[in-house]
CSV table of C-alpha atoms in Angstrom, one decimal:
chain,number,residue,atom,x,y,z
C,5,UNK,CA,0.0,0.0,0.0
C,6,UNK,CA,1.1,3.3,-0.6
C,7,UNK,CA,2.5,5.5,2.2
C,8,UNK,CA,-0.2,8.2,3.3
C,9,UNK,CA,1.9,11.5,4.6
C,10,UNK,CA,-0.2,14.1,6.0
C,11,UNK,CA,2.0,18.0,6.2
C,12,UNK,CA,0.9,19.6,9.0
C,13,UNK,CA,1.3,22.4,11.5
C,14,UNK,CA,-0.9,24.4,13.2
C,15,UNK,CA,0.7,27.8,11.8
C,16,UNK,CA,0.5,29.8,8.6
C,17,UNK,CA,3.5,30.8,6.8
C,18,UNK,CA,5.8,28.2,7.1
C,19,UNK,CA,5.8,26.8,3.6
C,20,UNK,CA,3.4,23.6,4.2
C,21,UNK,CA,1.6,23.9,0.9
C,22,UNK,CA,4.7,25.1,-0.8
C,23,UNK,CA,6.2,21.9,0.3
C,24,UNK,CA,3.0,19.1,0.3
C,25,UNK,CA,2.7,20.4,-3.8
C,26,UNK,CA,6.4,20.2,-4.9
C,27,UNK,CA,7.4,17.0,-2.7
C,28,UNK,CA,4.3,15.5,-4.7
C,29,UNK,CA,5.5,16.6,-7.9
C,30,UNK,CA,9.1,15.3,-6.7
C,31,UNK,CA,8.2,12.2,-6.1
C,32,UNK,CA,5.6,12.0,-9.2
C,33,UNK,CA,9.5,13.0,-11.2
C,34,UNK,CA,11.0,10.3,-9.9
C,35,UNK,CA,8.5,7.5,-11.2
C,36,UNK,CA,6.5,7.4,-7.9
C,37,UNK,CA,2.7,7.3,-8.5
C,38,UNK,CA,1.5,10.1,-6.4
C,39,UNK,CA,-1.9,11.5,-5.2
C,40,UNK,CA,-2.0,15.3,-3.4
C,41,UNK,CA,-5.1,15.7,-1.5
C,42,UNK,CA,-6.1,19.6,-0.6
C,43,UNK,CA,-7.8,19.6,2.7
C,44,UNK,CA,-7.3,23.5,3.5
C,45,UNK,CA,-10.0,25.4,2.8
C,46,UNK,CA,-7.7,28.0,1.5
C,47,UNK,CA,-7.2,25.9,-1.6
C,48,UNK,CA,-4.1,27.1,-2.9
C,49,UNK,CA,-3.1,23.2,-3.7
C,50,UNK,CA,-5.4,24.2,-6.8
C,51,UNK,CA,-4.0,27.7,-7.5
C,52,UNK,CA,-0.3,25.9,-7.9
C,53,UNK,CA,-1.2,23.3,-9.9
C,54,UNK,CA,-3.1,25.8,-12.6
C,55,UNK,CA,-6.7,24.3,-12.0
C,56,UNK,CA,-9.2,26.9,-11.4
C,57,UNK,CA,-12.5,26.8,-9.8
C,58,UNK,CA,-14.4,26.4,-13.0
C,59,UNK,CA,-12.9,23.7,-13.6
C,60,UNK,CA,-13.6,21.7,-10.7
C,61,UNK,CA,-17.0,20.1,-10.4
C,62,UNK,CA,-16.3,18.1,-7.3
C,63,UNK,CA,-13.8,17.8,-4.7
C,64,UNK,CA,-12.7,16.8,-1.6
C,65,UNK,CA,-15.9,17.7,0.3
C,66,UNK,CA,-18.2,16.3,-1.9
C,67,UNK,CA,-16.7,12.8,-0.8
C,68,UNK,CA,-16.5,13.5,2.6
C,69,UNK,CA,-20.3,14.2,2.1
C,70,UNK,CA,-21.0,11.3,0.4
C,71,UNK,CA,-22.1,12.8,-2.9
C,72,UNK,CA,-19.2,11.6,-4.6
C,73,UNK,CA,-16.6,8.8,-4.4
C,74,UNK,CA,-13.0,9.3,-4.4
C,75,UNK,CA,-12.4,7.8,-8.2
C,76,UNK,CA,-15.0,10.5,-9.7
C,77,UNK,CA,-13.1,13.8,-8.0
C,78,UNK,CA,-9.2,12.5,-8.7
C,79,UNK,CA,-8.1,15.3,-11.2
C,80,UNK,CA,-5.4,14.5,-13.8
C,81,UNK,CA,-2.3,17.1,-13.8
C,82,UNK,CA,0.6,17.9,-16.2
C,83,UNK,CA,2.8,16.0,-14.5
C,84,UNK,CA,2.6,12.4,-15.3
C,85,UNK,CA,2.6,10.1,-12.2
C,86,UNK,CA,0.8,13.0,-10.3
C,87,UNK,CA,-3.2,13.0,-9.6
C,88,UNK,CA,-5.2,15.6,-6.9
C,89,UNK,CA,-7.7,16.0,-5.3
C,90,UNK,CA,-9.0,19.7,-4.6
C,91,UNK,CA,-11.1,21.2,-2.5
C,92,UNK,CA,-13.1,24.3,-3.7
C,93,UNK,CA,-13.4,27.6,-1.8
C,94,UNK,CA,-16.1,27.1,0.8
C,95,UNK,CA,-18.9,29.1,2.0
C,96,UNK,CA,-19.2,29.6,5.6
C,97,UNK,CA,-21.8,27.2,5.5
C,98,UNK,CA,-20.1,24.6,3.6
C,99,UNK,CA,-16.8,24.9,6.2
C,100,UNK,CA,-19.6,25.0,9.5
C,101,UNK,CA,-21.0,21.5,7.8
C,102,UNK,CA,-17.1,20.7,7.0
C,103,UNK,CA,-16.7,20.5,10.6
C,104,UNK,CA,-19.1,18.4,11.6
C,105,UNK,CA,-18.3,15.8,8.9
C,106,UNK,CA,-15.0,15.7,10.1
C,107,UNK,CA,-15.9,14.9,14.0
C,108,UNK,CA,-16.4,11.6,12.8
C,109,UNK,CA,-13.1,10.8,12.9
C,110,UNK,CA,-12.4,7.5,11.3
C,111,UNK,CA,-14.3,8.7,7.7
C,112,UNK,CA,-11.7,9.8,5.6
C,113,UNK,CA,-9.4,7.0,6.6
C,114,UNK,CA,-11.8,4.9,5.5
C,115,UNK,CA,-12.7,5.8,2.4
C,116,UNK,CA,-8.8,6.8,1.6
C,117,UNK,CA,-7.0,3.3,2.9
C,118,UNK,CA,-8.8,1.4,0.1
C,119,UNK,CA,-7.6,3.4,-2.5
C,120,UNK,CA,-3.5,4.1,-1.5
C,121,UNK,CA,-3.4,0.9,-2.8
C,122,UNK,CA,-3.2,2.4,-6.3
C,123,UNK,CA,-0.1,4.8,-5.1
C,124,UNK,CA,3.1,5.1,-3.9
C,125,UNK,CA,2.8,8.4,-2.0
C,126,UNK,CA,-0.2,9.9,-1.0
C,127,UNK,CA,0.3,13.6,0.3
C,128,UNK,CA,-2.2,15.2,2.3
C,129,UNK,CA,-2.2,19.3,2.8
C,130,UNK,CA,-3.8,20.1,5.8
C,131,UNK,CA,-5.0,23.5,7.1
C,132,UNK,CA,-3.3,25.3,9.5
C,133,UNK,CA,-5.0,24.4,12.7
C,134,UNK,CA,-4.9,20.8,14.4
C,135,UNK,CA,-9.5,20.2,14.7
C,136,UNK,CA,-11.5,19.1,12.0
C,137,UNK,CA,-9.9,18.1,8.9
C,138,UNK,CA,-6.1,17.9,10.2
C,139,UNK,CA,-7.7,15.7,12.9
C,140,UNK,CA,-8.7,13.4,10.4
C,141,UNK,CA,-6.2,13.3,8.4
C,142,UNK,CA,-3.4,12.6,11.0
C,143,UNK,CA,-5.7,9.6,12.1
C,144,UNK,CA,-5.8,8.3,8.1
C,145,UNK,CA,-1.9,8.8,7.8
C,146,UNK,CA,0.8,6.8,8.0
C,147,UNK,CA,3.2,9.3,9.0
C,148,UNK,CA,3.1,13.6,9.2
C,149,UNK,CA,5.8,16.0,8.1
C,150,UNK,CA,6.1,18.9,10.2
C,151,UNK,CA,7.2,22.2,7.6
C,152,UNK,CA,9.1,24.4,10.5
C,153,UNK,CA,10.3,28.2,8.9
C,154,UNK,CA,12.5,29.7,11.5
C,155,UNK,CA,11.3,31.5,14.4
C,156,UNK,CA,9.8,31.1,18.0
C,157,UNK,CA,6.7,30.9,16.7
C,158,UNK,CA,7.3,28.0,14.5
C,159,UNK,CA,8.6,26.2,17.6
C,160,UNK,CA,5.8,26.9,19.6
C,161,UNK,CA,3.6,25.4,17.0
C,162,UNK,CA,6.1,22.2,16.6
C,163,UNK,CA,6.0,21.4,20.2
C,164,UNK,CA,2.0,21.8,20.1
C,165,UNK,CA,1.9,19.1,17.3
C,166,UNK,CA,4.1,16.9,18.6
C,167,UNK,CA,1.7,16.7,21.7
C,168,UNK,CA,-1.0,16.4,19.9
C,169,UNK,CA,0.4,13.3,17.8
C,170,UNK,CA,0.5,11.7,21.1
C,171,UNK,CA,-3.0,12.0,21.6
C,172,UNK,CA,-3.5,10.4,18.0
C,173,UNK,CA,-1.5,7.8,18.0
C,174,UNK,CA,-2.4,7.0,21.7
C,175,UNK,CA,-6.6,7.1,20.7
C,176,UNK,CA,-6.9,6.4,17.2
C,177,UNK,CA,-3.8,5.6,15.4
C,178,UNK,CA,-1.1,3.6,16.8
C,179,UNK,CA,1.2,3.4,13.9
C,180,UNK,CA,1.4,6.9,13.1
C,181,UNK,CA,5.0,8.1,12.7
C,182,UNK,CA,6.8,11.1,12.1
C,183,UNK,CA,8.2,11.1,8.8
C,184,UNK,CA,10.6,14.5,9.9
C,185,UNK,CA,10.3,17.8,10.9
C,186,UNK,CA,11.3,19.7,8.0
C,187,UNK,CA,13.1,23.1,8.0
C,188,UNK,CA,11.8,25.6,5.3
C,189,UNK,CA,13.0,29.4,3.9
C,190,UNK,CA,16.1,28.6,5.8
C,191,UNK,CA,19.2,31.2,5.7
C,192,UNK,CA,22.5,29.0,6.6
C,193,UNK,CA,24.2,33.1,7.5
C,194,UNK,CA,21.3,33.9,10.1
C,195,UNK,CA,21.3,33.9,13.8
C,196,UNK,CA,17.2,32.8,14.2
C,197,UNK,CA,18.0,30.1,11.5
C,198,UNK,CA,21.0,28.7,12.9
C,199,UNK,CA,19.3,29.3,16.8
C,200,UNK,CA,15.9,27.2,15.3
C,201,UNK,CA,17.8,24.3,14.2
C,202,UNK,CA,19.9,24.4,17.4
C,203,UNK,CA,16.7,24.0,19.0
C,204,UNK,CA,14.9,21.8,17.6
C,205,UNK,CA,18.0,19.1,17.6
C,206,UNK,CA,18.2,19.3,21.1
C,207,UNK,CA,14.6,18.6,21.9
C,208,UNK,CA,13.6,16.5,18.8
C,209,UNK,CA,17.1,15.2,17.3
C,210,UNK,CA,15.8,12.2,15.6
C,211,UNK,CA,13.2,13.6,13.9
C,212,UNK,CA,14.7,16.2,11.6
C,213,UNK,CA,15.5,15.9,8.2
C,214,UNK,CA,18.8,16.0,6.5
C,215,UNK,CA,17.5,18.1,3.8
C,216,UNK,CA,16.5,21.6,4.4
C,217,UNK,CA,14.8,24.2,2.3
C,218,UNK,CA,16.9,27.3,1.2
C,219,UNK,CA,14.9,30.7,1.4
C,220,UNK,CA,14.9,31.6,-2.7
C,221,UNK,CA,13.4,34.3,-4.4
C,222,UNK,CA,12.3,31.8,-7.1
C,223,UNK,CA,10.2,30.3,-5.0
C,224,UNK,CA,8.3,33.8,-4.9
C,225,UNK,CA,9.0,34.5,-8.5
C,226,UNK,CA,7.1,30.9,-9.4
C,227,UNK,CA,4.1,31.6,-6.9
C,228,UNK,CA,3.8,34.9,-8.8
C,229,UNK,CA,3.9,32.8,-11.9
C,230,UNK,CA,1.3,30.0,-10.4
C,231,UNK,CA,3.5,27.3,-11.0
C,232,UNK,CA,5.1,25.0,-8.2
C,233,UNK,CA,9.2,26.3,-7.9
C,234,UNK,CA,10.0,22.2,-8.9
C,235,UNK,CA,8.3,23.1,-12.2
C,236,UNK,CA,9.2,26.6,-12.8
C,237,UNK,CA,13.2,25.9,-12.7
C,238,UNK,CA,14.2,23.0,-11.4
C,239,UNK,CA,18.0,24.5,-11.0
C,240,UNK,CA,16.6,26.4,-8.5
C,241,UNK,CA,18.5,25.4,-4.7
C,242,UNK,CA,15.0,25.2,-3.4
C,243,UNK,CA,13.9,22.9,-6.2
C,244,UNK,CA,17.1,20.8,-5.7
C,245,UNK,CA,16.3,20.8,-2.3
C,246,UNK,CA,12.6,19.5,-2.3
C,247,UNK,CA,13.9,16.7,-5.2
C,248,UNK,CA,16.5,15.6,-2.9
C,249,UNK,CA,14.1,15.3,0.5
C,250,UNK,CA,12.1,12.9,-1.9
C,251,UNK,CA,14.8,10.7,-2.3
C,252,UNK,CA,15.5,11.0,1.4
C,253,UNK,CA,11.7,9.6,1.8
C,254,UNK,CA,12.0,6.9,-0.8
C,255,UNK,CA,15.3,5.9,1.0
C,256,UNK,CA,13.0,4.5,3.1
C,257,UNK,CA,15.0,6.7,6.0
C,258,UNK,CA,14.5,5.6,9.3
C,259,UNK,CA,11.2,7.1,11.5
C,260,UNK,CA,10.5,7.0,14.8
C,261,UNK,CA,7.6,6.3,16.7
C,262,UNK,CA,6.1,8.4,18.8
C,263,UNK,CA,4.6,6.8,22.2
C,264,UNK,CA,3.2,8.7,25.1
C,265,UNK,CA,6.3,8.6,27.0
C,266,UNK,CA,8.0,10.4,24.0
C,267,UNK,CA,10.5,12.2,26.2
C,268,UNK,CA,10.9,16.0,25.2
């Protein structure tokens, strides 16, 4: 079965969707068959990937919903190996109804188990908050990758996660791993860069990645452009970068569990 990775972290800003779209489209590169799922409401998954809302008839939602099944809203992309799954803008009605689908917490793991059969990866974007969809989500992956941009903040937000993927795997999930906490717009010249990743190695040192991403002005250059940085020039060092975390992945790198003694 494919491997389901859910990106999470319950803060904006730090490059999750910029990372769950171009490690999809790194791994779809390298011959993986890969699915991205868009569970943020925000839907920029979509805006990367050049669909627009016209085009998309039925989505995430609609499955969750049961109006739909998961076959009739996979979207075909440029990329070969890659398919997606969007979710369209909702109304404030739509994302109050949203909410309540999602308290049932086993639903979209299982209607999504069935089908990562088909896959290698399946990548899941979740919003930026840790209720509702990210709740299921975390309980229907296999393992989460936790995008970190340097910054208090951004450790605040780690440490919340990480207690919170106790609870998960304590409750719901018992396999869940963490796949690695990945550093993003990283400057290797900076004080806050170089005092994050200090930080987070002495309270979490097997869990980060050996690949960081670089802060690049393509990566802003190709979100002006709405094209994934991967696509738009793959010379890029933050292209490079995400290519080469998807070969750390598919090394089948080692993960840790994480039990409710996980000592912090």
């Amino acid at each position: 079965m494919g491997k389901i990775i859910a990106v999470a972290i319950p803060k904006g800003g730090v490059g999750k969707t910029t990372t769950a779209v171009n490690l999809s489209i790194a791994f779809a590169l390298s011959g993986k068959r890969t699915l991205l799922i868009d569970l943020d409401p925000a839907g920029s998954c979509s805006t990367s990937l050049s669909f627009n809302s016209d085009g998309i008839k039925e989505d995430i939602f609609s499955v969750l919903q049961f109006s739909a099944s998961l076959q009739q809203v996979i979207h075909k992309t440029d990329v070969q190996n890659l398919e997606f799954i969007p979710i369209k803008q909702l109304s404030f009605t739509d994302e109050v109804r949203l909410g309540k689908i999602s308290s049932n917490e086993q639903l979209l793991s299982n209607i999504l188990r069935p089908e990562a059969f088909s896959y290698d990866h399946v990548i899941i974007d979740c919003p930026p908050y840790l209720v509702g969809t990210t709740n299921a989500a975390l309980i229907a992956a296999d393992s989460v990758i936790i995008p970190i941009a340097p910054g208090q903040f951004s450790l605040n937000a780690v440490k919340k996660i990480i207690e919170h993927l106790k609870t998960i795997k304590r409750s719901y999930n018992s396999k869940l791993k963490v796949e690695g906490i990945l550093l993003t717009m990283y400057e290797f010249s900076t004080k806050v860069s170089f005092s994050t990743k200090k930080e987070l190695f002495k309270k979490y040192p097997n869990f980060i990645f050996n690949t960081a991403i670089p802060k690049n002005v393509t990566v802003g250059e190709a979100t002006l452009n709405n094209k994934p940085v991967v696509l738009y020039d793959q010379n890029a060092r933050a292209s490079q970068a995400y290519l080469k975390l998807a070969e750390e992945i598919t090394r089948n790198r080692e993960v840790f569990y994480l039990s409710p003694t996980f000592d912090e």
